[in-house]
Tab-separated table of C-alpha atoms and ligand atoms in Angstrom:
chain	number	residue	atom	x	y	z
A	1	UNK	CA	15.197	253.951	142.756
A	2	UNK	CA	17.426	256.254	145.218
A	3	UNK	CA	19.364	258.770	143.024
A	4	UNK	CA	22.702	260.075	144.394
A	5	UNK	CA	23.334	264.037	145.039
A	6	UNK	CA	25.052	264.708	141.961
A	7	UNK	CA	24.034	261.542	140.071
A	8	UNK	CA	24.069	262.055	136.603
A	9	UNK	CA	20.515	262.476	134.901
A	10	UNK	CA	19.764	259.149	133.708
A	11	UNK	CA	20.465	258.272	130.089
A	12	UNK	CA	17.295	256.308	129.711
A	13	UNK	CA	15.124	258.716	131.758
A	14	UNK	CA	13.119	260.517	129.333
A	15	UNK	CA	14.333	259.984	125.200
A	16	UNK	CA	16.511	258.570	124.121
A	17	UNK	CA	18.292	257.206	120.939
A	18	UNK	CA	19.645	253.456	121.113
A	19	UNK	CA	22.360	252.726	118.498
A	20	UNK	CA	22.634	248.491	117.491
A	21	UNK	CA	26.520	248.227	117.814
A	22	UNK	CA	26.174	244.655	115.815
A	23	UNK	CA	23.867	246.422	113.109
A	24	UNK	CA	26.608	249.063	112.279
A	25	UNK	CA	29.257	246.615	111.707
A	26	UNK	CA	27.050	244.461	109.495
A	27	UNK	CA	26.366	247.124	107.551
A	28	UNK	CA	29.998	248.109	107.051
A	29	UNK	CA	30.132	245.013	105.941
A	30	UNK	CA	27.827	244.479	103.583
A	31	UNK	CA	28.699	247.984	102.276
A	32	UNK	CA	32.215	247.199	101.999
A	33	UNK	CA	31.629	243.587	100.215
A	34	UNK	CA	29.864	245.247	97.450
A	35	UNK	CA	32.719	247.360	96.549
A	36	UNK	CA	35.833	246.450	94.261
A	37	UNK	CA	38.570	245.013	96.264
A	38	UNK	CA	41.103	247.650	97.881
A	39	UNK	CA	38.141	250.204	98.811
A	40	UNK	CA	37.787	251.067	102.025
A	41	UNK	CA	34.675	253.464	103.828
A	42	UNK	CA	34.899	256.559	104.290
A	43	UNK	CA	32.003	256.381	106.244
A	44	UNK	CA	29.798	260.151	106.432
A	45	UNK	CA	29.102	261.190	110.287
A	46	UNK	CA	28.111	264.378	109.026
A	47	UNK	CA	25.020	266.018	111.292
A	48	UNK	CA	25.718	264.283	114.335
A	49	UNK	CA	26.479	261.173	112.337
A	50	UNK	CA	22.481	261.273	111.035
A	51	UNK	CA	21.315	261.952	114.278
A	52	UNK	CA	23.344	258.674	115.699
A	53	UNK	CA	25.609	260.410	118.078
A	54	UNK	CA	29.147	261.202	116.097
A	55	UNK	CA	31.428	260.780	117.956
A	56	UNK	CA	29.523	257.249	119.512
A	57	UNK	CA	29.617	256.125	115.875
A	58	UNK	CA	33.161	256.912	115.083
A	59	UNK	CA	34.418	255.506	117.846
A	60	UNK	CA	32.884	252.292	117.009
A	61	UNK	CA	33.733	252.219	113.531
A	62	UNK	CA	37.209	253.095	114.660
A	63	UNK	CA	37.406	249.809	116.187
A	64	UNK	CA	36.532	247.711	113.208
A	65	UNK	CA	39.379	249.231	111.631
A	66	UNK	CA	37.423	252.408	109.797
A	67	UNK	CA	40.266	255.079	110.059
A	68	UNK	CA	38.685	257.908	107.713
A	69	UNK	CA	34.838	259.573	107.993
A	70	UNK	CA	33.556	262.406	106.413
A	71	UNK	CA	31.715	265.522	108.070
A	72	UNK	CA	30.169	268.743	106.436
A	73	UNK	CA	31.903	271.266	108.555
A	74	UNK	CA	34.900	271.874	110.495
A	75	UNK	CA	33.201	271.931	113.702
A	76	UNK	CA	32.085	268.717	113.535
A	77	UNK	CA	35.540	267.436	112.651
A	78	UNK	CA	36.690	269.228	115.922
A	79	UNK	CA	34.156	267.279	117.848
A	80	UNK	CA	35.444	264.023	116.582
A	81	UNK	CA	39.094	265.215	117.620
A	82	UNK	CA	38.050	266.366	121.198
A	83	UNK	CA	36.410	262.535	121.439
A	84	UNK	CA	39.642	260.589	120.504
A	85	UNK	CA	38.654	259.786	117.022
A	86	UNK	CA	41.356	258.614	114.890
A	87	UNK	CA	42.456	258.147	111.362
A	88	UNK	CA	41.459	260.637	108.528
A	89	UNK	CA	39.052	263.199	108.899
A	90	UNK	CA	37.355	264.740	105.276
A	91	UNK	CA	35.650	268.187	105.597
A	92	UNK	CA	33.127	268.107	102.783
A	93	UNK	CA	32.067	271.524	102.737
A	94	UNK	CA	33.443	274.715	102.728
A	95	UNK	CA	35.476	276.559	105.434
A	96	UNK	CA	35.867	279.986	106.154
A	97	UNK	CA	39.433	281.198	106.231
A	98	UNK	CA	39.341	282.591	109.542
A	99	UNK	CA	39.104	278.959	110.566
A	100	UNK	CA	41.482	277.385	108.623
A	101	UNK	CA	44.229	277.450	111.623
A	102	UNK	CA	41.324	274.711	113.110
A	103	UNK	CA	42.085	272.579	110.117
A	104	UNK	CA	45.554	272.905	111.025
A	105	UNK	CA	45.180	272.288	114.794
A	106	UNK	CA	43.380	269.687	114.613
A	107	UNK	CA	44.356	267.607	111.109
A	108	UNK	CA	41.461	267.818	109.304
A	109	UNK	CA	41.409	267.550	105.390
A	110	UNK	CA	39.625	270.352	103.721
A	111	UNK	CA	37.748	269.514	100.639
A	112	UNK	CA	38.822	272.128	97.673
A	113	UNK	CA	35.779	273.593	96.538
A	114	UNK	CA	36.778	274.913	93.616
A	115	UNK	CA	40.326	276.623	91.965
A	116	UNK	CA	39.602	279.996	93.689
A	117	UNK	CA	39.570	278.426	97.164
A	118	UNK	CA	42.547	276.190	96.685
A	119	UNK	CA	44.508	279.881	96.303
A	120	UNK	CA	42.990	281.155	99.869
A	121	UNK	CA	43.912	277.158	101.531
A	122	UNK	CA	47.368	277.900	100.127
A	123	UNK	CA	47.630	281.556	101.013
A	124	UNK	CA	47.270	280.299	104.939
A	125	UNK	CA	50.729	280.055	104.815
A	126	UNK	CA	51.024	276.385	106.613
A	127	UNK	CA	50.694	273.123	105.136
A	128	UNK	CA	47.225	271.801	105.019
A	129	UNK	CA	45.876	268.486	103.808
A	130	UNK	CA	43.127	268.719	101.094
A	131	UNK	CA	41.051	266.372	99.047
A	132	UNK	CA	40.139	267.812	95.308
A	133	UNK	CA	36.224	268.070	94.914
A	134	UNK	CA	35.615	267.806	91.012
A	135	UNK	CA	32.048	269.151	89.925
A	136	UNK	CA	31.034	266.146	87.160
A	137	UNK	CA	27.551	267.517	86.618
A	138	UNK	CA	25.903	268.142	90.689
A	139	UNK	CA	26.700	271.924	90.220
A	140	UNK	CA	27.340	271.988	93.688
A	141	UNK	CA	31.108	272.006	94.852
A	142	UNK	CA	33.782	271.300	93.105
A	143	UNK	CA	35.673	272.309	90.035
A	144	UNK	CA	34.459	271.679	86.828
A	145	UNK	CA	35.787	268.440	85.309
A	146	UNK	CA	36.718	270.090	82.255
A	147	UNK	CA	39.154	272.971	83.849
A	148	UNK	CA	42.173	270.374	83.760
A	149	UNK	CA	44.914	273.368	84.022
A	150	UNK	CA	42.810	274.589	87.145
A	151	UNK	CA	42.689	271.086	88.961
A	152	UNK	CA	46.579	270.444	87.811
A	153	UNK	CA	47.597	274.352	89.430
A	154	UNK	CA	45.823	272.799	92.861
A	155	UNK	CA	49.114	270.294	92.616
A	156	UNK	CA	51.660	272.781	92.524
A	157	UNK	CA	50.208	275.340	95.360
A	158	UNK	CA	53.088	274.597	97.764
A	159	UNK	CA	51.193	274.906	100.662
A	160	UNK	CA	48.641	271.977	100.031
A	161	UNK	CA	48.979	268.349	100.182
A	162	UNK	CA	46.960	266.963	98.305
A	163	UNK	CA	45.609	263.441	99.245
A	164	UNK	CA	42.524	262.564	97.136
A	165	UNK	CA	40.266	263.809	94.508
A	166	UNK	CA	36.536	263.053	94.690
A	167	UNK	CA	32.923	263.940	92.775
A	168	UNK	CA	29.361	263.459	94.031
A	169	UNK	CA	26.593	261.622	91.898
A	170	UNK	CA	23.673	263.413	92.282
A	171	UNK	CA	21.408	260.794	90.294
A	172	UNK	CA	22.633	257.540	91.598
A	173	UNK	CA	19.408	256.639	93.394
A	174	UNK	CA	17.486	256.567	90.333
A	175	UNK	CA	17.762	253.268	87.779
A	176	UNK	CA	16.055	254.709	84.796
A	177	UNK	CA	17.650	254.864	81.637
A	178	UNK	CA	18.355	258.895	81.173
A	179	UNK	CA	19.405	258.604	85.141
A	180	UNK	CA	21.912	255.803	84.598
A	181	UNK	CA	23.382	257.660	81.098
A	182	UNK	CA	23.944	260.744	83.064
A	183	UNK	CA	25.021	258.793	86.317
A	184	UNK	CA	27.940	257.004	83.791
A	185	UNK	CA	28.955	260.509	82.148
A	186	UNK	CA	29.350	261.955	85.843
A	187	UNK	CA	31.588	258.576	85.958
A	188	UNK	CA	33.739	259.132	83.114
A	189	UNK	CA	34.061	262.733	83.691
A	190	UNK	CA	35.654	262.201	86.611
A	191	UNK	CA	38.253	259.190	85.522
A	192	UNK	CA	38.871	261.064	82.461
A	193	UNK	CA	39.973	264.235	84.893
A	194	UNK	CA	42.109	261.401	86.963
A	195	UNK	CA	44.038	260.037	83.791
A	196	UNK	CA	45.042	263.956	82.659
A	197	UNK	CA	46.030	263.829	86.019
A	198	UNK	CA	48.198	260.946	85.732
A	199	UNK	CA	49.088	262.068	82.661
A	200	UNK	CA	51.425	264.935	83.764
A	201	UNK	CA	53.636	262.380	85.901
A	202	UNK	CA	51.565	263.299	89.105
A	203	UNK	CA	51.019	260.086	91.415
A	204	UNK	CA	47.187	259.100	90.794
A	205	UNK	CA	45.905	260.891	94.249
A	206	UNK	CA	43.580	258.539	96.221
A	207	UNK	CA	40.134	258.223	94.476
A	208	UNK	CA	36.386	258.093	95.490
A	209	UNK	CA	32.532	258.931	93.783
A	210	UNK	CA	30.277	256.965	95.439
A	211	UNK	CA	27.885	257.244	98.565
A	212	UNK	CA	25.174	255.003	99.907
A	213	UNK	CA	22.970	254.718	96.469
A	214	UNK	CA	26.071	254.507	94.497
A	215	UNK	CA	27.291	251.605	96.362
A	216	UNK	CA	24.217	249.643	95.517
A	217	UNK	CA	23.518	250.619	92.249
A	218	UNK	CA	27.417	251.539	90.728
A	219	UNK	CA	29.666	249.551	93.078
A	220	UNK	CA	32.070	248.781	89.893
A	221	UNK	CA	33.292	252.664	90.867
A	222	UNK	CA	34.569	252.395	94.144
A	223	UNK	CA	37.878	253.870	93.702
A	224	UNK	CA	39.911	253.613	96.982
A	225	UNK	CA	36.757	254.949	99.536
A	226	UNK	CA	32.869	254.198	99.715
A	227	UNK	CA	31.766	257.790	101.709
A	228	UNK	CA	28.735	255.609	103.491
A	229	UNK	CA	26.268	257.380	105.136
A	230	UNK	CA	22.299	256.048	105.139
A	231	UNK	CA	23.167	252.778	104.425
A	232	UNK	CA	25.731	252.383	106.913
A	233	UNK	CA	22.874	253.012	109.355
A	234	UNK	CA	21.341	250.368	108.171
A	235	UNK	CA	18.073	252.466	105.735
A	236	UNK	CA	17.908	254.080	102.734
A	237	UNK	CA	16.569	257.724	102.016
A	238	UNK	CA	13.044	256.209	100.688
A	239	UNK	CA	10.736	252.798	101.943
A	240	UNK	CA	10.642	251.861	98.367
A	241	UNK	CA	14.295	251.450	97.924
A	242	UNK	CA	14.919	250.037	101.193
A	243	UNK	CA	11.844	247.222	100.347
A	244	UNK	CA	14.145	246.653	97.104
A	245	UNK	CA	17.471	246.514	98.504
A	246	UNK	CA	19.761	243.673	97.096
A	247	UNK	CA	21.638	243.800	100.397
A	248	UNK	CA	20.193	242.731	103.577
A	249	UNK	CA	20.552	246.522	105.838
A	250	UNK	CA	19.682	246.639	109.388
A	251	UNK	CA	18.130	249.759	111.402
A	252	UNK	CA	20.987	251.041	113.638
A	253	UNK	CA	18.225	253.741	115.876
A	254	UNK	CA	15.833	253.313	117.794
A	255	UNK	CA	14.001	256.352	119.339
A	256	UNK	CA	12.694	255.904	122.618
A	257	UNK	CA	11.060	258.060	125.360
A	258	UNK	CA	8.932	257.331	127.972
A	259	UNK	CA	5.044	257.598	129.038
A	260	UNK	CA	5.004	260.599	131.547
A	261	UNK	CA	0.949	260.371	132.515
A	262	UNK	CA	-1.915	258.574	131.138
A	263	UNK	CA	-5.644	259.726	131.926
A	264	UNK	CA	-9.099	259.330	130.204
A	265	UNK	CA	-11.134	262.095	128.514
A	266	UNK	CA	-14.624	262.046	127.895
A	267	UNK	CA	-16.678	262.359	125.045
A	268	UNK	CA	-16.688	265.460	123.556
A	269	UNK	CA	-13.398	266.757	125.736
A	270	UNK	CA	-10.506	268.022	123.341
A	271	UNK	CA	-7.051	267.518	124.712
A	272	UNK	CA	-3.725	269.422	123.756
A	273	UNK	CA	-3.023	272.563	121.827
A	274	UNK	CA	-5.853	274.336	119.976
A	275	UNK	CA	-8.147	271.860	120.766
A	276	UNK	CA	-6.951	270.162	117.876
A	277	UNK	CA	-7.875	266.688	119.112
A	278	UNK	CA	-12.053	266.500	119.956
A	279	UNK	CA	-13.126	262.793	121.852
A	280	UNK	CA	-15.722	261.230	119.775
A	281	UNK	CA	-16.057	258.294	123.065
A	282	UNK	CA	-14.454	258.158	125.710
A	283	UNK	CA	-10.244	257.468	125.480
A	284	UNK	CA	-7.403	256.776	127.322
A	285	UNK	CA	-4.612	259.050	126.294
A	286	UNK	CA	-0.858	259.208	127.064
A	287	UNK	CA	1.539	261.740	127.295
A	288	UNK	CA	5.350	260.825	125.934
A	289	UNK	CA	8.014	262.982	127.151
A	290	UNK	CA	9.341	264.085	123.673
A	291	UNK	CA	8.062	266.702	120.934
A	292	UNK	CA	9.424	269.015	117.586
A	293	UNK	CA	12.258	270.439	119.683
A	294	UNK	CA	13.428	266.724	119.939
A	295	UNK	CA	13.119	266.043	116.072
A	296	UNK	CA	10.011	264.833	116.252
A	297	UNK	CA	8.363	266.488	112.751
A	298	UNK	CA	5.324	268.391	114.083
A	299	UNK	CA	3.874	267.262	110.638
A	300	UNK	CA	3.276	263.834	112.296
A	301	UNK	CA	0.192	265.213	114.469
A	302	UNK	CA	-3.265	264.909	114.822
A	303	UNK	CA	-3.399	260.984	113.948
A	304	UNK	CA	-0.505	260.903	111.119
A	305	UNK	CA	2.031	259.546	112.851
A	306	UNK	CA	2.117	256.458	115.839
A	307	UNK	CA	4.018	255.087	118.677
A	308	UNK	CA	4.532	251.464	119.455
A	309	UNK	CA	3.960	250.658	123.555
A	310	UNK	CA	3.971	246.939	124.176
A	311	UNK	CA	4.120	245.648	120.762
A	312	UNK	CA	0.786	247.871	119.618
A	313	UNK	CA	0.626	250.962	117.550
A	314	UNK	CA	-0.822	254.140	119.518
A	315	UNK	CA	-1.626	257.000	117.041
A	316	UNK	CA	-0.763	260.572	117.928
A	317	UNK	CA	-3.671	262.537	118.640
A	318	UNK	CA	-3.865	266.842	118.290
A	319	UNK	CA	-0.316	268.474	118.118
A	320	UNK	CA	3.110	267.901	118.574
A	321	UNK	CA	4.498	270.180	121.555
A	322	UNK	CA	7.707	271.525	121.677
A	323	UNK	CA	8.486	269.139	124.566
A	324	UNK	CA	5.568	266.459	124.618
A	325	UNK	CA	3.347	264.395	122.796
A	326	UNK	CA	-0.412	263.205	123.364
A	327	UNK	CA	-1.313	259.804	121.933
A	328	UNK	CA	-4.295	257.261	122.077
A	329	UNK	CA	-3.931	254.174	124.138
A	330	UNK	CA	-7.368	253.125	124.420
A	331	UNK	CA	-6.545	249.716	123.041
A	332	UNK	CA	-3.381	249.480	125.712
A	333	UNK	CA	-5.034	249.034	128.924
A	334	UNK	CA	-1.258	247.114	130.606
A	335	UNK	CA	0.281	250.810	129.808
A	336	UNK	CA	1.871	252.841	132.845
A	337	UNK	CA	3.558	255.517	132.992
A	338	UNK	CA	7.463	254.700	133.120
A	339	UNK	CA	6.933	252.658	130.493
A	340	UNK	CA	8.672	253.245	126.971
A	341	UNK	CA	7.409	254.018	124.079
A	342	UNK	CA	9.177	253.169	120.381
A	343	UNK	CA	8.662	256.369	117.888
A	344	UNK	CA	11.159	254.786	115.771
A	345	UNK	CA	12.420	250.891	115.922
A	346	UNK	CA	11.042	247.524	116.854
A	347	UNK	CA	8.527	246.611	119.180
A	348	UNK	CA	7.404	243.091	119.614
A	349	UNK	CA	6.322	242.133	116.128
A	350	UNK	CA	5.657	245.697	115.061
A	351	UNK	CA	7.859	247.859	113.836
A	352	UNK	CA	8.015	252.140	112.563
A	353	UNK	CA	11.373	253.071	110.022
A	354	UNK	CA	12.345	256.399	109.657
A	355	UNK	CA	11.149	255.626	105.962
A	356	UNK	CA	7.989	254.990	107.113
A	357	UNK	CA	7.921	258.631	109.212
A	358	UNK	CA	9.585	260.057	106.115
A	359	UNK	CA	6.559	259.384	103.806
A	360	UNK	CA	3.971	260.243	106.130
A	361	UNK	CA	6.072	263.672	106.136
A	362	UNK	CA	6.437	264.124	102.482
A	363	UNK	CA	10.393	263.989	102.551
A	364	UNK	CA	13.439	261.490	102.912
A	365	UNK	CA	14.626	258.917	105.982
A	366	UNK	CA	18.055	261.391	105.913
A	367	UNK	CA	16.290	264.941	107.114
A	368	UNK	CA	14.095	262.684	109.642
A	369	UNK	CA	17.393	261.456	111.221
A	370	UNK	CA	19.963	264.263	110.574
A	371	UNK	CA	16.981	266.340	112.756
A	372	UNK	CA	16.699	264.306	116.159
A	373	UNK	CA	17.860	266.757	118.480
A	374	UNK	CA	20.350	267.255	121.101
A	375	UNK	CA	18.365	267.082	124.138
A	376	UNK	CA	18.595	263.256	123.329
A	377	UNK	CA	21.355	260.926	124.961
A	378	UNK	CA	22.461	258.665	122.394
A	379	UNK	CA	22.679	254.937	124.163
A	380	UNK	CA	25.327	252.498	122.384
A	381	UNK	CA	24.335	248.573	122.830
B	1	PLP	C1	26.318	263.275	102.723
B	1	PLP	C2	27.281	262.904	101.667
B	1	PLP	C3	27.615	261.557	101.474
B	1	PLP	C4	26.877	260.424	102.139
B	1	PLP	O1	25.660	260.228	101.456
B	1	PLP	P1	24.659	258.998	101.727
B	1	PLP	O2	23.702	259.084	100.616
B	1	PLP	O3	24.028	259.232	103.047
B	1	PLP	O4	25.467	257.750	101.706
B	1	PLP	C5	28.603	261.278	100.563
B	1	PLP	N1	29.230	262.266	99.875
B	1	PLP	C6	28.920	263.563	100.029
B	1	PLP	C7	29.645	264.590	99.233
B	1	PLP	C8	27.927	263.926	100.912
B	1	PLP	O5	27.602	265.208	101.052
């Protein structure tokens, strides 16, 4: 194809992420119909909305009516602004006070991370929007349940408006029985904070606990927001738990790049870094134009991790590079190169999760995602 002077690099041209418009809204669904009536998501587009493209995503959920998200830092919330998002925009994590007028500019609600920081949000001197974090047992952010007088001061600071109070479950994935007692104390630890709330005349603030797991497993304490963020995108964090999901989820991403050469080694040739890979016969290999810099986990070399090209599984062979990756298409003599290969997503009849990635990499779906890099256009269809 004749390119244009000027044309823009092709989205498609070399990897790329593909985002299933229809999947994201029948997961928001599906989310949303598990929770008591009233809530509403919240969904988290944190990390470049799991490596989804954040401001893509928002802008989607936007128009299926989703008018508040969630993000772990105030530059991402800035993003969303400078791309149009609407509605309500929750910073989850903590903000340094030299950027607090960027909360202002750009009406973002800060999360209060505990009683100390609530006095530096109010000493900025203008009105900001907050949501109370209340620490229930995570030992992360938040103040402690128990320090009602400090939570109740966080009212009075004339500076803040305060629109919500939240906590975090930090065992909700887990079903056992010590898992789901400590699970419902992190529950009534936080109502019991809301009702000493109520108690002293102050309007019960808007309310939400639960995230992806908690959704499934606790849905009876949705409050007034579900803060979605793995199940939205249609997985959960391990293969088990998305095998045993009540709810029907469906993969959002695809990742996608494309075969840049393809050439046959001998027996006894090595190919790629280190010599890592050695031919035992003679192969046909391929090189894909994507590596580690792209999120691709290095740990996946030397025959850990596949490909799908044409519907059949092509194992990587030696290691990762920064910028490409070597695999073994012996058994795919139709491959060219131009031709795309799946890393993650569907491929005729076979298919590679994120989950699936994640346990060949001894860690969860959400770091494989969260990681896929920025060199990748993010493709909406
Ligand atoms: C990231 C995050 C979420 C979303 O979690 P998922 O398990 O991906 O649904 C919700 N709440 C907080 C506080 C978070 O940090």
């Amino acid at each position: 194809m004749k390119q244009q002077q000027n044309a823009p690099v092709s989205a498609n041209g070399r990897a790329w992420v593909e985002i299933d418009r229809q999947a994201l809204r029948e997961n928001a669904k599906t989310l949303l119909a598990l929770c008591p009536k009233g809530c509403r998501l919240m969904p988290a587009v944190k990390a470049n909305a799991y490596g989804h493209g954040a401001v893509g995503v928002a802008r989607e959920l936007n128009q299926i009516g989703v008018n508040a998200f969630c993000v772990a830092c105030v530059s991402e919330g800035v993003e969303l602004r400078k791309g149009r998002i609407k509605g309500d925009i929750l910073i989850l994590g903590y903000t340094h006070p030299d950027d607090f007028t960027l909360l202002h500019r750009y009406r973002l609600t800060q999360t209060v991370i505990d009683a100390a920081y609530a006095k530096q949000l109010n000493r900025y001197g203008k009105k900001l929007a907050v949501h109370i974090g209340i620490d229930t047992g995570m030992r992360r952010l938040g103040e402690k349940s128990e320090n009602t007088d400090a939570i109740l001061s966080v009212f009075r600071m004339k500076n803040l408006i305060v629109n919500g109070i939240y906590s975090h479950l930090c065992d909700d994935d887990s079903l056992t029985e010590e898992s789901r007692a400590f699970t419902e104390k992190q529950a009534a630890a936080f109502e019991q904070t809301v009702a000493e709330i109520q108690k002293q005349g102050i309007p019960r603030p808007k309310t939400h606990l639960l995230s992806s797991y908690g959704a499934i497993h606790y849905p009876q304490y949705g409050g007034d927001y579900l803060r979605a963020g793995i199940a939205l995108y249609g997985i959960l964090s391990k293969k088990a738990d998305a095998d045993e999901c009540p709810v029907p989820l469906i993969p959002a991403l695809s990742l996608k790049t494309r075969v840049a050469s393809v050439r046959e080694i001998l027996a006894g040739e090595s190919a790629g870094y280190n010599r890592a890979f050695t031919a035992k016969q003679n192969r046909k290999i391929a090189s894909l134009a994507i590596g580690y810099a792209d999120g691709v986990p290095r740990a996946l070399s030397c025959g850990v991790g596949s490909v799908l090209i044409h519907g059949k599984k092509a194992p990587i062979v030696g290691q990762i590079c920064m910028d490409q990756t070597i695999v073994d298409v012996t058994e795919i003599p139709e491959i060219n190169p131009g031709d795309t290969a799946i890393l993650i997503g569907r491929s005729g009849d076979a298919e590679i999760t994120a989950c699936d990635i994640a346990a060949q990499c001894g860690t969860i779906a959400n770091e494989i995602l969260s990681r896929l890099g920025n060199r990748l256009t993010r493709i909406i269809t």
